[in-house]
PDB file of N, CA and C in Angstrom:
ATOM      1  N   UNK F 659      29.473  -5.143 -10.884  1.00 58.00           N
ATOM      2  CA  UNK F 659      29.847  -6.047  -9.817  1.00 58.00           C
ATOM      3  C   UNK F 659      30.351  -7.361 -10.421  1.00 58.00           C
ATOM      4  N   UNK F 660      30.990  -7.830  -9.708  1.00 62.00           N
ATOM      5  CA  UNK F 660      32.073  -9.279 -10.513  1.00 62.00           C
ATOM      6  C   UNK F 660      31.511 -10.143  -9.848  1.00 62.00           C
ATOM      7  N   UNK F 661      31.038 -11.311 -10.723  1.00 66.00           N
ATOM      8  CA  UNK F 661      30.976 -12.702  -9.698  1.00 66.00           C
ATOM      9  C   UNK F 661      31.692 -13.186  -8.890  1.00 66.00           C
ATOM     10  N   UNK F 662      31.428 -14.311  -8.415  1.00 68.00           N
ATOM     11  CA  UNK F 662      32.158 -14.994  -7.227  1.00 68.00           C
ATOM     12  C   UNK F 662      33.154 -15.473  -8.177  1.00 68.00           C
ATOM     13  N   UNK F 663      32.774 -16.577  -9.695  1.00 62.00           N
ATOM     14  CA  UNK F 663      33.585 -16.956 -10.173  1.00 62.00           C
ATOM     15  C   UNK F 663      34.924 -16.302 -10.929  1.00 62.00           C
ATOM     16  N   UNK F 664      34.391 -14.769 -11.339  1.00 62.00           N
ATOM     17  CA  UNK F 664      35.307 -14.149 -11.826  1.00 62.00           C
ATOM     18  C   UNK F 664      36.370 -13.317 -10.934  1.00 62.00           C
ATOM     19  N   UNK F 665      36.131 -12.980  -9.459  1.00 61.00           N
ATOM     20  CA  UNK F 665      36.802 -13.191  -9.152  1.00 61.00           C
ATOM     21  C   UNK F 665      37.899 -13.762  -8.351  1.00 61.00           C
ATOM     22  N   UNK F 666      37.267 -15.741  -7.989  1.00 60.00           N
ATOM     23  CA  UNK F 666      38.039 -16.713  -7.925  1.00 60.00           C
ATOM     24  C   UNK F 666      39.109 -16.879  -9.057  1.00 60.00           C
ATOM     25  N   UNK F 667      38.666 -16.507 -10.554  1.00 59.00           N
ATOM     26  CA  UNK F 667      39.972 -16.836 -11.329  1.00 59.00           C
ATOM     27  C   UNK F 667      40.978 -15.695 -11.025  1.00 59.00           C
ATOM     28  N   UNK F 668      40.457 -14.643 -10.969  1.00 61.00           N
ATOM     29  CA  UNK F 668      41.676 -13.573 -10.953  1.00 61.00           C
ATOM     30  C   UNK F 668      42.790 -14.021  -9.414  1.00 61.00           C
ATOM     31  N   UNK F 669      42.163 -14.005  -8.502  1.00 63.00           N
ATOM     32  CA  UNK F 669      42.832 -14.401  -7.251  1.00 63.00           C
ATOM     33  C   UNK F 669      43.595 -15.511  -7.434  1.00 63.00           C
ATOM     34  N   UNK F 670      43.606 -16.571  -8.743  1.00 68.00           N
ATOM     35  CA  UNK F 670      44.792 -17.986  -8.797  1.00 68.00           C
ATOM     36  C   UNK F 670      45.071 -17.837 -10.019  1.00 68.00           C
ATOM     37  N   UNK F 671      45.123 -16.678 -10.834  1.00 63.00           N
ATOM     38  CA  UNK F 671      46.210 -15.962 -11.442  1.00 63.00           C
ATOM     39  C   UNK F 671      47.539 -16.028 -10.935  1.00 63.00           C
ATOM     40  N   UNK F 672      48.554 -16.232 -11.635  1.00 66.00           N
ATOM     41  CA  UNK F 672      49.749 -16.097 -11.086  1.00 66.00           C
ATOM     42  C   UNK F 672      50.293 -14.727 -11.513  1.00 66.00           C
ATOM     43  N   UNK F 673      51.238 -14.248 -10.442  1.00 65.00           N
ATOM     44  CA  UNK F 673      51.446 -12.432 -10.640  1.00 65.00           C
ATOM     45  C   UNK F 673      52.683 -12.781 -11.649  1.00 65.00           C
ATOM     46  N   UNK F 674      52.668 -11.487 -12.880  1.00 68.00           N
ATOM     47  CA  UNK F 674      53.442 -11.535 -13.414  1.00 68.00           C
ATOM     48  C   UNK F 674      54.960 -11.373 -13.062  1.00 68.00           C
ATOM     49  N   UNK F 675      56.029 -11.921 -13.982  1.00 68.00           N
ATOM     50  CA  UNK F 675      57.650 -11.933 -13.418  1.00 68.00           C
ATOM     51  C   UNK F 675      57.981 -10.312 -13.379  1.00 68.00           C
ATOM     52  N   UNK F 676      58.040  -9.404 -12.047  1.00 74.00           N
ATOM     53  CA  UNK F 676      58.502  -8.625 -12.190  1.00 74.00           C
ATOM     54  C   UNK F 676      59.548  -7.955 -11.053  1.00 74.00           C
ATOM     55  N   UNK F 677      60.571  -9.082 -11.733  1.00 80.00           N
ATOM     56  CA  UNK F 677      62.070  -9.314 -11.014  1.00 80.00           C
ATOM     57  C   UNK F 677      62.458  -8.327 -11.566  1.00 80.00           C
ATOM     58  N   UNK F 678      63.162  -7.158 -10.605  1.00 83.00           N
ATOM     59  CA  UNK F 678      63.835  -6.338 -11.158  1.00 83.00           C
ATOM     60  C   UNK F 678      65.289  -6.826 -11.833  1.00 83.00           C
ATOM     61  N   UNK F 679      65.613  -6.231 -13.119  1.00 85.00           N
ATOM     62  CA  UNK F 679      67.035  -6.250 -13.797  1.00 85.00           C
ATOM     63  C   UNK F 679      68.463  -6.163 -12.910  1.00 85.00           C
ATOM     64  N   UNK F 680      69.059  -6.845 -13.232  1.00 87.00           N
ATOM     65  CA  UNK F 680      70.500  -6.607 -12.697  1.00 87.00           C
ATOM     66  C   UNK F 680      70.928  -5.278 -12.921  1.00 87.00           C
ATOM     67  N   UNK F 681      71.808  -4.154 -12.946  1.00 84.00           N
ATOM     68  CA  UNK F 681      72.094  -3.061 -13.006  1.00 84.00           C
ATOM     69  C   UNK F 681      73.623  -3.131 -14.345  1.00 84.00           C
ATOM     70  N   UNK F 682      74.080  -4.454 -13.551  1.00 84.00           N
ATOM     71  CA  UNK F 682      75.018  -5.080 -14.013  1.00 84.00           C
ATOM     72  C   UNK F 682      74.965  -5.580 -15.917  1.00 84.00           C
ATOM     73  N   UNK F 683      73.878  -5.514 -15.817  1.00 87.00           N
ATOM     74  CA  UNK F 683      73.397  -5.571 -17.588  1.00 87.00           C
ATOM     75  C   UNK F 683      73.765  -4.961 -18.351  1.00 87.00           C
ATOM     76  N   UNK F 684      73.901  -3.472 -17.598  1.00 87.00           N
ATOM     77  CA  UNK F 684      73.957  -2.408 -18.714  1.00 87.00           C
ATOM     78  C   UNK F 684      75.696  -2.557 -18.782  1.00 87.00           C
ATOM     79  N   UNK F 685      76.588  -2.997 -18.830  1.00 90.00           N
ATOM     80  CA  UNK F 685      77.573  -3.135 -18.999  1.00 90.00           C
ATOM     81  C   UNK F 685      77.597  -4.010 -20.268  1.00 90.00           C
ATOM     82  N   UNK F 686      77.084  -5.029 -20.673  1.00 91.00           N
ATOM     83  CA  UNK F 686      77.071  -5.778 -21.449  1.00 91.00           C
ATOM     84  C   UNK F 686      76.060  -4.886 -23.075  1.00 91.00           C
ATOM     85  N   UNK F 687      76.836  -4.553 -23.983  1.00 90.00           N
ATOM     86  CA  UNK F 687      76.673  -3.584 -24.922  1.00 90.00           C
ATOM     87  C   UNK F 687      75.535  -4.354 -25.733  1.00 90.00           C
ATOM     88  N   UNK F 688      75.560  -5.235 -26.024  1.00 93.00           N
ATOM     89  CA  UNK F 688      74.193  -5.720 -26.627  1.00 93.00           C
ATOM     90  C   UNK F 688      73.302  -6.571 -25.271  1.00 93.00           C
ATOM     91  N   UNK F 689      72.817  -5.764 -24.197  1.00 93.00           N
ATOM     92  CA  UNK F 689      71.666  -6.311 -23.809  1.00 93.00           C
ATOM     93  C   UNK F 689      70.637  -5.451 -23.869  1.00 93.00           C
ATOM     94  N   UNK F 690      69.478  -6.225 -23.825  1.00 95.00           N
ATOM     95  CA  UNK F 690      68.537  -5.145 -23.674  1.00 95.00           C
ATOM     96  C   UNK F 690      68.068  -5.016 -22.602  1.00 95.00           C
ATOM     97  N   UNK F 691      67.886  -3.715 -22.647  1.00 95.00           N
ATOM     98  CA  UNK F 691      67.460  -3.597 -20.944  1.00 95.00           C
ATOM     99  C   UNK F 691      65.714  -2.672 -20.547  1.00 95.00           C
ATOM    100  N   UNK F 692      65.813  -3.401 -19.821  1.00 94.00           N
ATOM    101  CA  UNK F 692      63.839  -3.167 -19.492  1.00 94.00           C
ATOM    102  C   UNK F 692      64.422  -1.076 -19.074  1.00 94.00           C
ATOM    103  N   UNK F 693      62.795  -0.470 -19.343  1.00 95.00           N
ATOM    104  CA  UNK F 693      62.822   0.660 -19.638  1.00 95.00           C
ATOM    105  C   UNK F 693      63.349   1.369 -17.751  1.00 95.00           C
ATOM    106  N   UNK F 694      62.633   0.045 -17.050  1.00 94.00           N
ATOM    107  CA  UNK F 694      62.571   0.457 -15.326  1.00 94.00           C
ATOM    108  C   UNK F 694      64.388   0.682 -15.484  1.00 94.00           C
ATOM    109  N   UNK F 695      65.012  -0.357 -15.980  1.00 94.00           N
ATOM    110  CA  UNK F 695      66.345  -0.290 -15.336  1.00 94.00           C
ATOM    111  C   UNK F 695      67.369   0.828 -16.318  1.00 94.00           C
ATOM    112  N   UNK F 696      67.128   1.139 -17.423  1.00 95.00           N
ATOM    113  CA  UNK F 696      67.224   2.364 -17.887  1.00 95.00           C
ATOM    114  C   UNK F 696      67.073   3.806 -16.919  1.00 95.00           C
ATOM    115  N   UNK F 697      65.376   4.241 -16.576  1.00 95.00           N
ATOM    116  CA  UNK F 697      65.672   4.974 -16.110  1.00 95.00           C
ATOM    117  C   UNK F 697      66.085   5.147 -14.579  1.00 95.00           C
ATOM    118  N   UNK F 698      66.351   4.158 -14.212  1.00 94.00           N
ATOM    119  CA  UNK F 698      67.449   3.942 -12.891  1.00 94.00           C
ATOM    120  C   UNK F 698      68.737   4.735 -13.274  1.00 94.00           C
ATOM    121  N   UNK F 699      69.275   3.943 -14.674  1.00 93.00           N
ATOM    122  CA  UNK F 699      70.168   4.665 -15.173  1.00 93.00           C
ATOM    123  C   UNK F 699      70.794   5.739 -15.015  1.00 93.00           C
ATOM    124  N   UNK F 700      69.616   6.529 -15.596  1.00 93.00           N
ATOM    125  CA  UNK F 700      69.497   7.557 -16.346  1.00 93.00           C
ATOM    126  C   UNK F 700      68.890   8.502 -15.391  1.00 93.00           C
ATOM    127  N   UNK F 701      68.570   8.337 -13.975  1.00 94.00           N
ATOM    128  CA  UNK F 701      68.240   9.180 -13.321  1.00 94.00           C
ATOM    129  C   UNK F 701      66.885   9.708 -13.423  1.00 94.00           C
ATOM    130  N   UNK F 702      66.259   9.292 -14.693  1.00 95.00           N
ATOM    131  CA  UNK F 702      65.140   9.559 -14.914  1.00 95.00           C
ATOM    132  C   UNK F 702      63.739   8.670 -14.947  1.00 95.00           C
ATOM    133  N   UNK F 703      62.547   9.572 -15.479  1.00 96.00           N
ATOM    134  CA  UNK F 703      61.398   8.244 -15.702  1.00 96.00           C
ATOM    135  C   UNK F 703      60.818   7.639 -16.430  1.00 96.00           C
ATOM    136  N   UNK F 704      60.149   6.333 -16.670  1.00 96.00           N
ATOM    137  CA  UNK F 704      60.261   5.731 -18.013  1.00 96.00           C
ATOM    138  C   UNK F 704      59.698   6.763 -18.757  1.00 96.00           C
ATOM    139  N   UNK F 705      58.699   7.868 -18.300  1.00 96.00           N
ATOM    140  CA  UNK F 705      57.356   8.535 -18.978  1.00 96.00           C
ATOM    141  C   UNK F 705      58.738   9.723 -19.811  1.00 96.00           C
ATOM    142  N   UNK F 706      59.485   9.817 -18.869  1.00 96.00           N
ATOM    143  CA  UNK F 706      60.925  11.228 -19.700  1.00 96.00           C
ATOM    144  C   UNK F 706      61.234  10.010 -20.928  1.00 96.00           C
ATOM    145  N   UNK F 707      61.872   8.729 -20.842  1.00 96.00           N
ATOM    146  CA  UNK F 707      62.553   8.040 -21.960  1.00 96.00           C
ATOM    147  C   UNK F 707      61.807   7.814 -23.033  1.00 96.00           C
ATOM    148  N   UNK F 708      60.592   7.974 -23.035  1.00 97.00           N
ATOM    149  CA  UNK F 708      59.608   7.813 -24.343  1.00 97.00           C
ATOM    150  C   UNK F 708      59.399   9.229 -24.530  1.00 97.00           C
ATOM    151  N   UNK F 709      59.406  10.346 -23.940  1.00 97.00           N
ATOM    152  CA  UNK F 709      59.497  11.733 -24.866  1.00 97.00           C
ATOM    153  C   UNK F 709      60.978  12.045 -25.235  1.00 97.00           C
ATOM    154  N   UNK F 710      61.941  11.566 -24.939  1.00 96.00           N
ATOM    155  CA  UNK F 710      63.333  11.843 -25.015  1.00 96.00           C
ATOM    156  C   UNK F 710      63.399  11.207 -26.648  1.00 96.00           C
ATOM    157  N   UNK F 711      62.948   9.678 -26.513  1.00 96.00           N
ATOM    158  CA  UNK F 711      63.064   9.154 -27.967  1.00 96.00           C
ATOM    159  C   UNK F 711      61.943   9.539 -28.764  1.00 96.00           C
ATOM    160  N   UNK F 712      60.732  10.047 -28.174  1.00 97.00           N
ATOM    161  CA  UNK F 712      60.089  10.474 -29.485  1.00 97.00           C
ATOM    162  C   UNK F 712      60.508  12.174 -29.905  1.00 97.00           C
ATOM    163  N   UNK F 713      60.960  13.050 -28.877  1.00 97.00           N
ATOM    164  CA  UNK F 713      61.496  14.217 -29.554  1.00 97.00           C
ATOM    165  C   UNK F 713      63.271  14.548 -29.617  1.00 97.00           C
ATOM    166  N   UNK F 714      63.918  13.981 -29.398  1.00 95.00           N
ATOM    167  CA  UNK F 714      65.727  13.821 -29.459  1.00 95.00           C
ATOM    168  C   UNK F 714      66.160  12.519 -30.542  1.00 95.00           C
ATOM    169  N   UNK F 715      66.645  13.350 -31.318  1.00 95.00           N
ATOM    170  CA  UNK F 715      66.878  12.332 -32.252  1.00 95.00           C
ATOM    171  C   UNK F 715      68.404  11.118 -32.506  1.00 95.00           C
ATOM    172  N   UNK F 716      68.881  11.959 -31.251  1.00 95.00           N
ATOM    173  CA  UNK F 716      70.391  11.184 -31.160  1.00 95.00           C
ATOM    174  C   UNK F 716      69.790  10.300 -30.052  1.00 95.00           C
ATOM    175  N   UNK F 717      68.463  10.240 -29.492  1.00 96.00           N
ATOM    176  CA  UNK F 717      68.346   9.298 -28.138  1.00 96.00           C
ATOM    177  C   UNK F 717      68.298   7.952 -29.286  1.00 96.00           C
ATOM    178  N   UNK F 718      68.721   6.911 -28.343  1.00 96.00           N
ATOM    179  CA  UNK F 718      68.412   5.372 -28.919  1.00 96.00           C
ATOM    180  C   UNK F 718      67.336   5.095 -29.341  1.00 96.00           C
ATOM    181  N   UNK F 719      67.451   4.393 -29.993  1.00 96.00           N
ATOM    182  CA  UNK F 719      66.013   3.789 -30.617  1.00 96.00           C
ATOM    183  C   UNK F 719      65.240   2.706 -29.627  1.00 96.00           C
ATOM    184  N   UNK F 720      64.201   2.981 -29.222  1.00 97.00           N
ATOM    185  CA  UNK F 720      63.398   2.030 -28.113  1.00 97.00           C
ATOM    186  C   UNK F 720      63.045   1.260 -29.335  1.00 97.00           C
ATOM    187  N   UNK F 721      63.005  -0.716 -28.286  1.00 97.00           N
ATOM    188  CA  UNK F 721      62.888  -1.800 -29.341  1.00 97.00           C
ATOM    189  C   UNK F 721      61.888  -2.112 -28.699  1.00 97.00           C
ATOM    190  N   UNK F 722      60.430  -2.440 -29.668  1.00 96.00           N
ATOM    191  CA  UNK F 722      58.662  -3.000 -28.977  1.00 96.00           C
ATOM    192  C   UNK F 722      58.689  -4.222 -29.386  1.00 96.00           C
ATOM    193  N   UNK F 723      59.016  -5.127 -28.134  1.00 95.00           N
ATOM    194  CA  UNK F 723      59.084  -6.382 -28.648  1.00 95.00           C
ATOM    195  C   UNK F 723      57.768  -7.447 -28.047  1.00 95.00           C
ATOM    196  N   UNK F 724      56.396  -6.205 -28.052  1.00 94.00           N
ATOM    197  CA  UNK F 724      55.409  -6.867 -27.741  1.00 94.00           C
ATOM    198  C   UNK F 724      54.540  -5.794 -27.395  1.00 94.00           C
ATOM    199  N   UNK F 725      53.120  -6.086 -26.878  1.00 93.00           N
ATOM    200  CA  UNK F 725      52.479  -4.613 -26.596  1.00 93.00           C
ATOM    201  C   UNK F 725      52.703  -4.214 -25.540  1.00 93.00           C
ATOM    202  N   UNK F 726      52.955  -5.416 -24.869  1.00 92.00           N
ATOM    203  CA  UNK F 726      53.601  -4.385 -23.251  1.00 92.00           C
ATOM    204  C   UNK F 726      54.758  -4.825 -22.814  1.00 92.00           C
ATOM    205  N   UNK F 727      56.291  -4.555 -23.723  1.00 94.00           N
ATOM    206  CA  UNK F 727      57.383  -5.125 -23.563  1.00 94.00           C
ATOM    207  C   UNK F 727      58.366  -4.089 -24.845  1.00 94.00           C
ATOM    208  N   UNK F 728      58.899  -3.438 -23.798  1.00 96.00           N
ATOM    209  CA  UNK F 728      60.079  -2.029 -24.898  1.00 96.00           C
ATOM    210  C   UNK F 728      61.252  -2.481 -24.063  1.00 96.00           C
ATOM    211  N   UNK F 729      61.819  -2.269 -24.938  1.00 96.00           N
ATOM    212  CA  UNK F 729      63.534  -2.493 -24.273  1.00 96.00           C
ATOM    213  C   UNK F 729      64.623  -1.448 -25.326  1.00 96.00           C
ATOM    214  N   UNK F 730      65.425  -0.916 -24.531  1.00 97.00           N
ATOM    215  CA  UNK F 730      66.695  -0.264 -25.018  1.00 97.00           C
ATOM    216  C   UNK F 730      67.673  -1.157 -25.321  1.00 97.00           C
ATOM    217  N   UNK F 731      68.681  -0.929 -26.386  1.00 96.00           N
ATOM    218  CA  UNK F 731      69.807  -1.656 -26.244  1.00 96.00           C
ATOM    219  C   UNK F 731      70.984  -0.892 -25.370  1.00 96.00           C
ATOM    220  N   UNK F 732      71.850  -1.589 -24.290  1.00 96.00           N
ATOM    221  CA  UNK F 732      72.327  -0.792 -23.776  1.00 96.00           C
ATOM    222  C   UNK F 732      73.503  -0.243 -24.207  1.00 96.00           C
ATOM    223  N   UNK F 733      73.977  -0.571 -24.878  1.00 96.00           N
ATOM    224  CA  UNK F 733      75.318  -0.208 -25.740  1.00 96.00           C
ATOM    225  C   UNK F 733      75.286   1.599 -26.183  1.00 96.00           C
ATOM    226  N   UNK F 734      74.263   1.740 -27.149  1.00 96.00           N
ATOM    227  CA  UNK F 734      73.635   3.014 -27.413  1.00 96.00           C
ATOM    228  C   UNK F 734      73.786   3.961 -26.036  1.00 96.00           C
ATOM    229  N   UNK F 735      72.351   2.922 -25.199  1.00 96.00           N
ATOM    230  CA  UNK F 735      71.881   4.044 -24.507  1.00 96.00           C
ATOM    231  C   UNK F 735      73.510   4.404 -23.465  1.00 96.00           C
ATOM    232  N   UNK F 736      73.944   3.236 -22.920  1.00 95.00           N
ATOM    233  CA  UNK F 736      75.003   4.651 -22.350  1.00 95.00           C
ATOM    234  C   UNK F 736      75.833   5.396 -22.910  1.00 95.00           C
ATOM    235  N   UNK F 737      76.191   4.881 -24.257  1.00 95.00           N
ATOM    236  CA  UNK F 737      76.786   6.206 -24.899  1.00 95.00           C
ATOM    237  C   UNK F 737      76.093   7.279 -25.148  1.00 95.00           C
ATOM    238  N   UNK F 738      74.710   7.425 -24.948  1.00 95.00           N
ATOM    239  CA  UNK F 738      73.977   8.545 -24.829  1.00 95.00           C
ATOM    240  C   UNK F 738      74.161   9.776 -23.475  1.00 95.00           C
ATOM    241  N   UNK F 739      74.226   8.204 -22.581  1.00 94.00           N
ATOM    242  CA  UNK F 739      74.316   8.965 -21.056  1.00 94.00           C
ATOM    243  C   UNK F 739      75.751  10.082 -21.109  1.00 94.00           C
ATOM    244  N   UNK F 740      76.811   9.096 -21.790  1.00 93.00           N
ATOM    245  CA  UNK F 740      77.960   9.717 -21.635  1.00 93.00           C
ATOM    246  C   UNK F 740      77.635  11.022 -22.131  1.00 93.00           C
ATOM    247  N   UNK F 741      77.635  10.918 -23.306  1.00 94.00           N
ATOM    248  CA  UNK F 741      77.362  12.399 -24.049  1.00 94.00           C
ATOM    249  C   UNK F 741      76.488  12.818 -23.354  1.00 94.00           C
ATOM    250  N   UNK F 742      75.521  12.959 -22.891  1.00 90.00           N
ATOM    251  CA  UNK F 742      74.909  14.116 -22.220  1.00 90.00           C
ATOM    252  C   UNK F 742      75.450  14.386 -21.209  1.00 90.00           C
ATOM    253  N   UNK F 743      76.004  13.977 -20.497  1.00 87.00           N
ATOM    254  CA  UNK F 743      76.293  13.727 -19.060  1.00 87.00           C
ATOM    255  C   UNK F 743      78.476  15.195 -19.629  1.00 87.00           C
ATOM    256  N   UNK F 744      78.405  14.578 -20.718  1.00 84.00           N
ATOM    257  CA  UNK F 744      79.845  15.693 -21.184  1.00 84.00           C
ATOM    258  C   UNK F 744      79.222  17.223 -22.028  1.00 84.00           C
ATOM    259  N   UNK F 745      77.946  17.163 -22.180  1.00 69.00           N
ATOM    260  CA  UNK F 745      77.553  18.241 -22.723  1.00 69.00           C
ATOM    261  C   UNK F 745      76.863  19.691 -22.103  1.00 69.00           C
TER     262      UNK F 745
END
């Protein structure tokens, strides 16, 4: 059971920024783009883009730019899309 005080702090927590990405990003070849707006992309889900890059070796390289922060570069990844999308 949680105290009163513990959870008064959680309740004036501020919620984290989770503004979805422009779509419009992925046009721009060096951005990185959050994994959500990838698999928007890609039709798929973030849980497919982390087995795609850990077993496909032409998939892009996912960048960990923190413990809870991966990003694609998009340049790669839609030339990935293309090619699959022609194969």
């Amino acid at each position: 059971m949680q105290s009163e005080a513990t959870k008064a702090a959680q309740a004036e927590k501020p919620a984290r920024n989770t503004k979805p990405q422009p779509l419009h990003a992925a046009q721009i070849a060096e951005a990185l783009l959050k994994l959500s707006t990838a698999a928007q992309l890609g039709g798929v889900s973030e849980s497919t883009l982390y087995r795609k890059a850990a077993a496909d070796p032409s998939f892009p390289k996912l960048i960990k730019m923190g413990k809870r922060c991966t990003r694609i570069q998009a340049g790669p990844f839609m030339a990935w899309l293309s090619k699959q999308a022609g194969a």
